[in-house]
PDB file of C-alpha atoms in Angstrom:
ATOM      1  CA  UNK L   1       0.000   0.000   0.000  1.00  0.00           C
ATOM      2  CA  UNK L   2       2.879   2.664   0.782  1.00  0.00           C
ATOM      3  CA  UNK L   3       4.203   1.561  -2.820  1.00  0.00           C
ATOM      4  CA  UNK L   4       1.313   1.909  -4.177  1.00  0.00           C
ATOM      5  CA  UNK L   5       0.710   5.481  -2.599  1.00  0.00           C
ATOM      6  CA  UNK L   6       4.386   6.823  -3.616  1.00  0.00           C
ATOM      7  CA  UNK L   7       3.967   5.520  -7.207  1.00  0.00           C
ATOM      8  CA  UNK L   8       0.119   7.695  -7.323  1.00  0.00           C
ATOM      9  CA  UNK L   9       1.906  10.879  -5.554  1.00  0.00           C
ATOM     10  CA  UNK L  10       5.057  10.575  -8.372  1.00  0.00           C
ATOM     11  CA  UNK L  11       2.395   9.962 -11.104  1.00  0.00           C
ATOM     12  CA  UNK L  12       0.381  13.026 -10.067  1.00  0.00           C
ATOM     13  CA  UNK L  13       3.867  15.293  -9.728  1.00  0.00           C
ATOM     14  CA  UNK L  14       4.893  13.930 -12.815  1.00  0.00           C
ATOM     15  CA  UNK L  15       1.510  14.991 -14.657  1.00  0.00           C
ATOM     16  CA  UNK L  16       1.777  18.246 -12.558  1.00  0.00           C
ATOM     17  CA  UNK L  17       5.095  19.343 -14.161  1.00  0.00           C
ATOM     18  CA  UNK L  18       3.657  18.127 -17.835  1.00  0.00           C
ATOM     19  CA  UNK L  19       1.380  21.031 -17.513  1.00  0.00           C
ATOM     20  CA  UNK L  20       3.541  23.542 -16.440  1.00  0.00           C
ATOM     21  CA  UNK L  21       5.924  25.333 -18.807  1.00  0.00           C
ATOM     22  CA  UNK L  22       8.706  28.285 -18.526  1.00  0.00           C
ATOM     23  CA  UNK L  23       8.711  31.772 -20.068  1.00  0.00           C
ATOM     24  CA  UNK L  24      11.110  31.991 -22.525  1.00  0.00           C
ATOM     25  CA  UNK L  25      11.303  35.889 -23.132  1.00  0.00           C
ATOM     26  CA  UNK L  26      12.452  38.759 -20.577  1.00  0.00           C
ATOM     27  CA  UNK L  27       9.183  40.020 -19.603  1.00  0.00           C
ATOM     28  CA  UNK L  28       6.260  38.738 -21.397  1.00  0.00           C
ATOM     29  CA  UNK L  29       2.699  40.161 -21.540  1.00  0.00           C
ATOM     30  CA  UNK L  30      -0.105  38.207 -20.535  1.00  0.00           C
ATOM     31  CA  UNK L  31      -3.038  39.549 -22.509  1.00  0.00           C
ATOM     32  CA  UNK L  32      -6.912  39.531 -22.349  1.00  0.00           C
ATOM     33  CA  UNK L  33      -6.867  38.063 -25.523  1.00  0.00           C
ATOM     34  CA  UNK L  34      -5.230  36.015 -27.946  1.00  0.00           C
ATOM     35  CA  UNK L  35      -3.085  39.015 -29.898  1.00  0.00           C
ATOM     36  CA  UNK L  36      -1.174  41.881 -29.583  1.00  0.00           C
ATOM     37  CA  UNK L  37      -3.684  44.629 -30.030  1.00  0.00           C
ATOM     38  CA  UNK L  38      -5.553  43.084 -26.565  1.00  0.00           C
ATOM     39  CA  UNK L  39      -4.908  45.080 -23.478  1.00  0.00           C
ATOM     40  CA  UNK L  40      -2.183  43.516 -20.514  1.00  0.00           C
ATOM     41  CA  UNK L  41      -3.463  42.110 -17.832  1.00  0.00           C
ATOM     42  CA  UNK L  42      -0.543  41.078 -15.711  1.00  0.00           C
ATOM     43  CA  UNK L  43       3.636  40.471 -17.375  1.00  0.00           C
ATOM     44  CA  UNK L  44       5.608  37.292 -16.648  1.00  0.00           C
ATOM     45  CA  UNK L  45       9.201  37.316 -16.161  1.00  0.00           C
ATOM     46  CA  UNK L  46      11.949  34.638 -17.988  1.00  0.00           C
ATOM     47  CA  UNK L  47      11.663  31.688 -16.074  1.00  0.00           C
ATOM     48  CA  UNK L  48       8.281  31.716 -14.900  1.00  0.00           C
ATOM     49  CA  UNK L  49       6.184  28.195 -14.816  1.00  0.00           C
ATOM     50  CA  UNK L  50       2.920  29.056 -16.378  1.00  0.00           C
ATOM     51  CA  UNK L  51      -0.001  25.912 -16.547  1.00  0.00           C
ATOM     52  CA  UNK L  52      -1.698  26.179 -20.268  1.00  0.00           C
ATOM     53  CA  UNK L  53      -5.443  25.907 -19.421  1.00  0.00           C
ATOM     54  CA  UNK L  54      -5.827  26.259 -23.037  1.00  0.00           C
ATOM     55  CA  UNK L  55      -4.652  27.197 -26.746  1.00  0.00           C
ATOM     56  CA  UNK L  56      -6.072  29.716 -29.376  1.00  0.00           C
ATOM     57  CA  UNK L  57      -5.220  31.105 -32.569  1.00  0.00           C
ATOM     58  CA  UNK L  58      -4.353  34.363 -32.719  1.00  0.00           C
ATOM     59  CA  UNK L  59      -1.797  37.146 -33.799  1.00  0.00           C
ATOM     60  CA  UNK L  60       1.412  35.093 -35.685  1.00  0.00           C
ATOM     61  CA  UNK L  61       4.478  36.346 -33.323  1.00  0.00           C
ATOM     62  CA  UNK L  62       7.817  35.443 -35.193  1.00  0.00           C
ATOM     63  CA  UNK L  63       5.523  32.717 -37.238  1.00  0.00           C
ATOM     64  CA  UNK L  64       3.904  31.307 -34.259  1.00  0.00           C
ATOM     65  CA  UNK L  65      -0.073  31.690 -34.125  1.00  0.00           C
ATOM     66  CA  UNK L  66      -0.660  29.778 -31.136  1.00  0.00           C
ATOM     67  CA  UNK L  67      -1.563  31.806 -27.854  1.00  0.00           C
ATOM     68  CA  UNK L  68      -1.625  30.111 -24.674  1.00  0.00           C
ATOM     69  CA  UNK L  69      -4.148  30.479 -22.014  1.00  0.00           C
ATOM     70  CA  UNK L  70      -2.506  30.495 -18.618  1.00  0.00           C
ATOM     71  CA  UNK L  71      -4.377  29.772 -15.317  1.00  0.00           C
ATOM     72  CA  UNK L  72      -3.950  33.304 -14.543  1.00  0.00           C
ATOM     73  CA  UNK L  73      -7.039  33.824 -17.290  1.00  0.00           C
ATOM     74  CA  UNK L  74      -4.922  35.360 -20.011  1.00  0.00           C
ATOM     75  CA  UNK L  75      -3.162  34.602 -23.115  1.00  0.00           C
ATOM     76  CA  UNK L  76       0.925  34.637 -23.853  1.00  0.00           C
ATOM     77  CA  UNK L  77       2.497  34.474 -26.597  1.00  0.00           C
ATOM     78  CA  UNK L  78       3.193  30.529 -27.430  1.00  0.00           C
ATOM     79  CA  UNK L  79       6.355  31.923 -28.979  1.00  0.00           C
ATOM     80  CA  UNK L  80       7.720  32.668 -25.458  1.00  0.00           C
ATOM     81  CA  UNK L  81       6.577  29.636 -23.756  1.00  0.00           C
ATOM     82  CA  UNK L  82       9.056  26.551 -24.163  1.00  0.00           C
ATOM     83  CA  UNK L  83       6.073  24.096 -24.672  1.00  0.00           C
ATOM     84  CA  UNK L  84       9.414  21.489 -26.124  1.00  0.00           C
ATOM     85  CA  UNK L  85       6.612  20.777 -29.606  1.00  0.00           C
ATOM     86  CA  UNK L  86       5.814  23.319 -32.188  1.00  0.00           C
ATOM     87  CA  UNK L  87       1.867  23.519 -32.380  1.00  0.00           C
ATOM     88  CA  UNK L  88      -0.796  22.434 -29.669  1.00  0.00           C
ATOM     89  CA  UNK L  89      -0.083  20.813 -25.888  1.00  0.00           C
ATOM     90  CA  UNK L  90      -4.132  21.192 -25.130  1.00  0.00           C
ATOM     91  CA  UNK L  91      -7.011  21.605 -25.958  1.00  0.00           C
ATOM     92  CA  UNK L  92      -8.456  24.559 -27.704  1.00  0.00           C
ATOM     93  CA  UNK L  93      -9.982  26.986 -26.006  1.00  0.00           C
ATOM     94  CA  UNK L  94     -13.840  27.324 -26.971  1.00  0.00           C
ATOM     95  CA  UNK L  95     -15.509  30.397 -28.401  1.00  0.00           C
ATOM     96  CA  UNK L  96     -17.267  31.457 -25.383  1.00  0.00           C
ATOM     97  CA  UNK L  97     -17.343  35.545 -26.905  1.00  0.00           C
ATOM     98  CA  UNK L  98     -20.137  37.627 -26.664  1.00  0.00           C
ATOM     99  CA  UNK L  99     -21.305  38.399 -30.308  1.00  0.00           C
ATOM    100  CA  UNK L 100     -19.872  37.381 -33.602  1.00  0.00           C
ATOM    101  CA  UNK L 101     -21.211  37.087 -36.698  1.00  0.00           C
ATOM    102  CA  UNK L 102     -23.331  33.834 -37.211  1.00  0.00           C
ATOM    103  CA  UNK L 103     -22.359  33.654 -40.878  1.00  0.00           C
ATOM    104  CA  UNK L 104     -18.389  35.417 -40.234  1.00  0.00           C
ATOM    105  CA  UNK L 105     -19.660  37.467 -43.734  1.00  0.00           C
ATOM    106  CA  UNK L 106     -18.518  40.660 -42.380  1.00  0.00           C
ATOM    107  CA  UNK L 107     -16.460  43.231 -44.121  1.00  0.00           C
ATOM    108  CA  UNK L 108     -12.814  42.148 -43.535  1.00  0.00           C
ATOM    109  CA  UNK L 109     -11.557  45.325 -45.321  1.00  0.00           C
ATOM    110  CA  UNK L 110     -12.655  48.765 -44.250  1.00  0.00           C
ATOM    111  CA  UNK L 111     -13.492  51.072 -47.061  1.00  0.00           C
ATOM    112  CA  UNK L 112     -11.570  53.607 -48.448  1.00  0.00           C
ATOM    113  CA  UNK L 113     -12.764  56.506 -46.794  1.00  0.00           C
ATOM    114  CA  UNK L 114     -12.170  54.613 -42.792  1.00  0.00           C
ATOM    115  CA  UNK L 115      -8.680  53.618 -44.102  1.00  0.00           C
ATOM    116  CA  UNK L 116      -7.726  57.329 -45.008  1.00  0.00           C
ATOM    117  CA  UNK L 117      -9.221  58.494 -41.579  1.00  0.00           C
ATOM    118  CA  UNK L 118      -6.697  56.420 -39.523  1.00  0.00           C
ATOM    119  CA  UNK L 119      -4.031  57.261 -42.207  1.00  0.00           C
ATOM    120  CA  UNK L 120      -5.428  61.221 -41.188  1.00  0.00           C
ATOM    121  CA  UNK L 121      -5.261  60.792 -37.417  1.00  0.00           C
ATOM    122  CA  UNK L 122      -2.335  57.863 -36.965  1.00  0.00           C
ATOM    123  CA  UNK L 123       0.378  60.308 -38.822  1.00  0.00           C
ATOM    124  CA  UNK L 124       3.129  58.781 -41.045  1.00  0.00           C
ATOM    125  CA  UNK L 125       6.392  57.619 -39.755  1.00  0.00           C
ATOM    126  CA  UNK L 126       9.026  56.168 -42.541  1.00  0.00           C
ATOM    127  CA  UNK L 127      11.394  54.165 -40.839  1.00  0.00           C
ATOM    128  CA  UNK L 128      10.579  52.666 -37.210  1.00  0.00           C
ATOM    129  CA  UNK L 129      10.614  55.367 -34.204  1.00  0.00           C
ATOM    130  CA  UNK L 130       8.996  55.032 -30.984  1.00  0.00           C
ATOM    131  CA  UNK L 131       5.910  56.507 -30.728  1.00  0.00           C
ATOM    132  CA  UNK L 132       4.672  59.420 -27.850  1.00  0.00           C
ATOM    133  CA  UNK L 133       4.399  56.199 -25.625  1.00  0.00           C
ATOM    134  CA  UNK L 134       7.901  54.924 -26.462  1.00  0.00           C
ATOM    135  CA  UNK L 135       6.066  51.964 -28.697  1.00  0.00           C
ATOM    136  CA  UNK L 136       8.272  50.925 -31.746  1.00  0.00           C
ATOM    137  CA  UNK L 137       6.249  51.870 -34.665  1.00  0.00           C
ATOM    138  CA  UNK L 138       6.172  52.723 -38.483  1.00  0.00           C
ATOM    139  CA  UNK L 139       3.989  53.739 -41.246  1.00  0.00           C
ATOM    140  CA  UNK L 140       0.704  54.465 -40.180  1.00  0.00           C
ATOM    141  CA  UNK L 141       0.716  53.408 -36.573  1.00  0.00           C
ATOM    142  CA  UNK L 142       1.569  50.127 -37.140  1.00  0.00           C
ATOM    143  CA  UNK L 143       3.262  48.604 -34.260  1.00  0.00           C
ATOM    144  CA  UNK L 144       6.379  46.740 -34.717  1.00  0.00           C
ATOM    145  CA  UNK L 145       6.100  42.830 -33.547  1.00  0.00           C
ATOM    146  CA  UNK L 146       9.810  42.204 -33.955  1.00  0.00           C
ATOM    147  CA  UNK L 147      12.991  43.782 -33.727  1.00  0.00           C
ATOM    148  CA  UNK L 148      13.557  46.966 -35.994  1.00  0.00           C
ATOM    149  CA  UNK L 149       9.847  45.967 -37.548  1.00  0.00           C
ATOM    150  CA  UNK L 150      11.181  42.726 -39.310  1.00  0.00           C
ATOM    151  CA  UNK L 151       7.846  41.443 -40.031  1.00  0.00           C
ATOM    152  CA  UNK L 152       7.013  43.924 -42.133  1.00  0.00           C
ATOM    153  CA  UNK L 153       7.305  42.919 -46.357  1.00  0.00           C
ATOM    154  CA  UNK L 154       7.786  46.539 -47.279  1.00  0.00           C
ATOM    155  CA  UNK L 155      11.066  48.431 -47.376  1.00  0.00           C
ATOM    156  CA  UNK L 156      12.472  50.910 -45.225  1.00  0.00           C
ATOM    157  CA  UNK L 157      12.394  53.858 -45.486  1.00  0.00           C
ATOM    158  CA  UNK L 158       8.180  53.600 -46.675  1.00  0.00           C
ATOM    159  CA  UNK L 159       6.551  55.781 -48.856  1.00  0.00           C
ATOM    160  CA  UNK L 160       2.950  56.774 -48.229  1.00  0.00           C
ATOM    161  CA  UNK L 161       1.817  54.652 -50.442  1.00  0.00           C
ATOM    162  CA  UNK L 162       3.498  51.544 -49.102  1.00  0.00           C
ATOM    163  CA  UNK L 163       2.628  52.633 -45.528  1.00  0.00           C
ATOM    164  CA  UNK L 164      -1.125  52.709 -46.786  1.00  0.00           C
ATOM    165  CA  UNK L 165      -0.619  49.131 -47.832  1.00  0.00           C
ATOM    166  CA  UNK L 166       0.740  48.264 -44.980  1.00  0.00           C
ATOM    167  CA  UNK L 167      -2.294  49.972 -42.609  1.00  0.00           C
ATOM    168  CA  UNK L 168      -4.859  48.085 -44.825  1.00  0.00           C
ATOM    169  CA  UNK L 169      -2.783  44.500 -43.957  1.00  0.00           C
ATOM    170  CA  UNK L 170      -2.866  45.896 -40.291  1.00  0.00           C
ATOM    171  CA  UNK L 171      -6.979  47.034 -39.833  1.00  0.00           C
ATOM    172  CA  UNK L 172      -8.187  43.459 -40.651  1.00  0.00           C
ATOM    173  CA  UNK L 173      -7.333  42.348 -37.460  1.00  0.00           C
ATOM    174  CA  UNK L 174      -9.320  45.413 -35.853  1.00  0.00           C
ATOM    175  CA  UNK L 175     -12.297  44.160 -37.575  1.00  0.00           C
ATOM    176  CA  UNK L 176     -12.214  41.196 -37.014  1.00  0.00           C
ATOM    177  CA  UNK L 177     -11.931  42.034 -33.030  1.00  0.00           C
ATOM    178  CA  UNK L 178     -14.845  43.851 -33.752  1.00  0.00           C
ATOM    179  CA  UNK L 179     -16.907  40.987 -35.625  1.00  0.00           C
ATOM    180  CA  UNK L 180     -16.125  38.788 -32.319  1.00  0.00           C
ATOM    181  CA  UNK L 181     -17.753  41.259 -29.852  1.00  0.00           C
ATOM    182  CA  UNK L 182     -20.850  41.943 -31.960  1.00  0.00           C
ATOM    183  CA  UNK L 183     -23.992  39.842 -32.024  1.00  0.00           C
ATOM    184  CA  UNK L 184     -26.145  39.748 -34.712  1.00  0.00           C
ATOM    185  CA  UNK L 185     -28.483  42.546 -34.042  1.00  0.00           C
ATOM    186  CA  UNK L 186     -26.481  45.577 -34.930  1.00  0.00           C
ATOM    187  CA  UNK L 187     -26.804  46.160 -38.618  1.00  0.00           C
ATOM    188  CA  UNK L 188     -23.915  48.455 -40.031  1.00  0.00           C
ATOM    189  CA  UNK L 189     -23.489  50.267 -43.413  1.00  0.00           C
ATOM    190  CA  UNK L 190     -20.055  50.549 -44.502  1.00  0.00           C
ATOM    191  CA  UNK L 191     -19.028  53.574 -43.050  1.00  0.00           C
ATOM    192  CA  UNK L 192     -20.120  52.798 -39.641  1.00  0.00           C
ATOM    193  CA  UNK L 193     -17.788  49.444 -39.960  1.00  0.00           C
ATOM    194  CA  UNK L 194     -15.013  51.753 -41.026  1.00  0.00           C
ATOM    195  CA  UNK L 195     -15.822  54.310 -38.079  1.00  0.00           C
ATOM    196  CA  UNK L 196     -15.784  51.534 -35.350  1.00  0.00           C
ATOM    197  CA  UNK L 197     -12.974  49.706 -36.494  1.00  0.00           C
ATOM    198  CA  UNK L 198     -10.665  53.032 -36.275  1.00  0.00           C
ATOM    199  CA  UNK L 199     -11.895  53.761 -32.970  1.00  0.00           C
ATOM    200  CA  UNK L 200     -10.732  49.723 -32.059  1.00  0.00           C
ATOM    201  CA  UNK L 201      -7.323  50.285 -34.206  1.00  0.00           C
ATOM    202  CA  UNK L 202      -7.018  53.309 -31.567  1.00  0.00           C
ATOM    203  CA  UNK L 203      -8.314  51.960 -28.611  1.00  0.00           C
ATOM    204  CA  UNK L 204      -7.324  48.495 -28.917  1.00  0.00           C
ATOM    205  CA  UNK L 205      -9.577  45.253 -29.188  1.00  0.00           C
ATOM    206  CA  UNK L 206      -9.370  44.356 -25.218  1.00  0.00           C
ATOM    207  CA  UNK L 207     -10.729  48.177 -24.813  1.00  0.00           C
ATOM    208  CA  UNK L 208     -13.351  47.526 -27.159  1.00  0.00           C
ATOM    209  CA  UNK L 209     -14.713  44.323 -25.700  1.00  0.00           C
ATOM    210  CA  UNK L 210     -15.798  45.566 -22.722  1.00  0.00           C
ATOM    211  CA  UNK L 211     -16.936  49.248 -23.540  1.00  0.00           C
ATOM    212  CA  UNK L 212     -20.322  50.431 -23.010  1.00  0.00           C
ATOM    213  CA  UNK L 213     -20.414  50.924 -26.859  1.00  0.00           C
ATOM    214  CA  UNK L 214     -20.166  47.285 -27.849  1.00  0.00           C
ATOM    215  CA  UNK L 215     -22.441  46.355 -25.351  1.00  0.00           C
ATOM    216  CA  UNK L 216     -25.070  48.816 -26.085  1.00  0.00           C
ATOM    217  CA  UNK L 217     -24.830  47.852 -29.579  1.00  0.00           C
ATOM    218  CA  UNK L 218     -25.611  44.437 -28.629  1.00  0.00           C
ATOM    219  CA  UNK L 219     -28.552  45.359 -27.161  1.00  0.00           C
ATOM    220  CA  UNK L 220     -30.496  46.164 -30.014  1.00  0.00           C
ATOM    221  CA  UNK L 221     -30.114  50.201 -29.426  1.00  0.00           C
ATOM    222  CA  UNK L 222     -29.597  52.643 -32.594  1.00  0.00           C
ATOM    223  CA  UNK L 223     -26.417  52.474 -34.248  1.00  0.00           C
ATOM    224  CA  UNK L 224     -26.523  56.295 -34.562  1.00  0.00           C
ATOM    225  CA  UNK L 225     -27.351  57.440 -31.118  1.00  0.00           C
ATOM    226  CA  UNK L 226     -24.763  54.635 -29.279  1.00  0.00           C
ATOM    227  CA  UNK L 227     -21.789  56.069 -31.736  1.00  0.00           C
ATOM    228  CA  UNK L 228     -22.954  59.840 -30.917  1.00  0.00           C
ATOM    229  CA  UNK L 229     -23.105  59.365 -27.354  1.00  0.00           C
ATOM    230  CA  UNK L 230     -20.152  56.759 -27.187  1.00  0.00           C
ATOM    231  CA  UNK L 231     -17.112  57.943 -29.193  1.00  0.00           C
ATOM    232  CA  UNK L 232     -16.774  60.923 -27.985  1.00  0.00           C
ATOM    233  CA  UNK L 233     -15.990  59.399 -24.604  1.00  0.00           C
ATOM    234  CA  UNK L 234     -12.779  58.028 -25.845  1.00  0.00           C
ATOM    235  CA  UNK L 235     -11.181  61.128 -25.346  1.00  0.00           C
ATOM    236  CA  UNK L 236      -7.965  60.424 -22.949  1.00  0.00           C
ATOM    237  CA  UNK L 237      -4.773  59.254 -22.962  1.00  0.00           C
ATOM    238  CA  UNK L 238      -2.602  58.905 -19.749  1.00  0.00           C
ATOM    239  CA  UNK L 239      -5.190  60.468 -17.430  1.00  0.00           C
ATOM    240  CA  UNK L 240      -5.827  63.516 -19.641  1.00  0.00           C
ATOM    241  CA  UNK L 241      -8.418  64.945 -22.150  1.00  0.00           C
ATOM    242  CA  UNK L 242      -5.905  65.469 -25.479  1.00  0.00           C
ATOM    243  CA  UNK L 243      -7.415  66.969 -28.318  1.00  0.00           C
ATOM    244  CA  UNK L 244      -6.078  64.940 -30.807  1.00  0.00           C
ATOM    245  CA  UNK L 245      -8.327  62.303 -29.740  1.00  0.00           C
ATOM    246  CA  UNK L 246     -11.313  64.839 -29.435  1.00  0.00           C
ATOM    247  CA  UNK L 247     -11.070  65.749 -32.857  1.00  0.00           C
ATOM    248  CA  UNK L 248     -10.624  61.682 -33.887  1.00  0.00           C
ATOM    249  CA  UNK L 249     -13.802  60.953 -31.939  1.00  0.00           C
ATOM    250  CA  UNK L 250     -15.403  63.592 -33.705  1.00  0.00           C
ATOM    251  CA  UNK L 251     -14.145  62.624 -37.736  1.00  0.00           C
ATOM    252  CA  UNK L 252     -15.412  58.926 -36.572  1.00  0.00           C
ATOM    253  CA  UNK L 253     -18.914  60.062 -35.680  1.00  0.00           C
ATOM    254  CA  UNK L 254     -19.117  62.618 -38.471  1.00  0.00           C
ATOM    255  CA  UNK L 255     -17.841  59.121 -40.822  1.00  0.00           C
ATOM    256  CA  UNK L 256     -20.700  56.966 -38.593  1.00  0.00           C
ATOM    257  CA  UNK L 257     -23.355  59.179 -39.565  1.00  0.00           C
ATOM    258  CA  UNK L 258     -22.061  59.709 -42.876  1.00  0.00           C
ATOM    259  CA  UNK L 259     -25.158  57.539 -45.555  1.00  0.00           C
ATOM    260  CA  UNK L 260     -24.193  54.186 -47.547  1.00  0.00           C
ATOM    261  CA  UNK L 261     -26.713  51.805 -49.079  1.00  0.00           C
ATOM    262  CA  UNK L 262     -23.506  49.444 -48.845  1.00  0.00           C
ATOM    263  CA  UNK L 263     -24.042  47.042 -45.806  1.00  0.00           C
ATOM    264  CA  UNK L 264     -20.683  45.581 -43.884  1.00  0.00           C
ATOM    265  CA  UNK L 265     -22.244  43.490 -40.930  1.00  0.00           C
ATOM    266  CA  UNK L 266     -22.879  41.319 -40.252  1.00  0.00           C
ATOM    267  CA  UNK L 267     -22.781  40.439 -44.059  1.00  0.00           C
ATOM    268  CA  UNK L 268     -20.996  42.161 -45.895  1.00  0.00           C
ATOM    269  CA  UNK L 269     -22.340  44.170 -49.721  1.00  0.00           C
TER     270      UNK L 269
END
């Protein structure tokens, strides 16, 4: 019996450790999602053992598309996580979002007109420079994944018209953030799509997911009246009203408002 009890206790530490795997990278951020544009929730340091509750797909970081969810309740980077295989150690994690299009026939492009409002408000940057937050970025607020922006196919120094290539690669994601928080009750003309989805390239998708905007939305109230009353709320950076963002919040709603006959979601025309 005290064999028998010693060889459960091993077998239990052994499957213990199986779970558990180190951080690989200096200080790693644990998100609330699975990509980079989510917001931090808490930063692990090299060594770390982390237990992978599950895995999703999400933003490719140095060609790895796997995120790991941690029993902390938010997603790293399987890039930084010495897992020993290359691809999943779990199970997926499920859906579980609050919206999302039933038939994913959303817009995954923003029109032209949302594209050159970031390009308006972002600013262009050549070559890659940190950005008022010390962020490495380039082009039109695109935000470097790798060292001196390596994952980016155009060269250095970019031209406008690269860098506008390069933001309509980037917004994709945003909508697609987007299309996972909504439900299927908002119904959104083009230009609304491209208004919201420059607010979540600004904001970020984490932001997004729990606003009052997305939720509203969700609950069946006017399209018009939540991104009136909404937007312009999303005024501050660092503790403090900057009017930069005031007059962003303001082109978005003016864009919102702005007629198409062209829907976007949840189907897209």
């Amino acid at each position: 019996m005290k064999l028998l009890t010693i060889a459960v206790l091993a077998l239990a530490s052994a499957t213990s450790f199986a779970k558990t795997y180190p951080i690989t990278g200096n200080t790693v951020n644990c998100r609330s999602g699975p990509g980079t544009s989510y917001s931090s929730k808490k930063t692990y340091k090299k060594g770390t053992q982390v237990t992978i509750s599950c895995q999703a797909s999400g933003t490719s970081v140095s060609g790895n598309s796997i995120w790991d969810k941690t029993s902390d309740g938010c997603y790293v980077a399987d890039y930084y996580v010495k897992t020993g295989v290359n691809g999943y150690v779990t199970k997926k994690c499920s859906g579980g979002g609050s919206g999302g299009s039933p038939s994913g026939g959303y817009c995954k492009r923003i029109n032209t007109a949302g594209v050159n409002l970031v390009a308006q408000w972002e600013g262009f940057v050549a070559s890659p420079k940190p950005d008022p937050i010390g962020l490495p970025t380039v082009g039109y607020g695109h935000l470097c994944q790798k060292k001196n922006c390596a994952e980016v196919k155009y060269k250095f120094p970019l031209s406008k018209a690269t860098g506008k290539k390069l933001l309509g690669d980037d917004l994709p994601k945003y909508s697609k953030c987007l299309a996972g928080y909504l439900n299927s009750k908002p119904k959104l003309n083009q230009n609304q799509w491209a208004a919201l989805t420059s607010w979540v390239f600004n904001v970020g998708c984490g932001n997004a997911q729990s606003s009052t905007l997305v939720k509203r939305l969700n609950k069946g109230d006017s399209p018009n009246t939540v991104a009136a009353q909404e937007l312009p709320k999303w005024r501050k950076a660092g503790g403090r009203v900057l009017q930069g963002l005031v007059n962003r919040r303001k082109a978005e709603v003016k864009l919102f408002k702005t007629a198409s006959s062209k829907q976007a979601y949840p189907k897209c025309q």
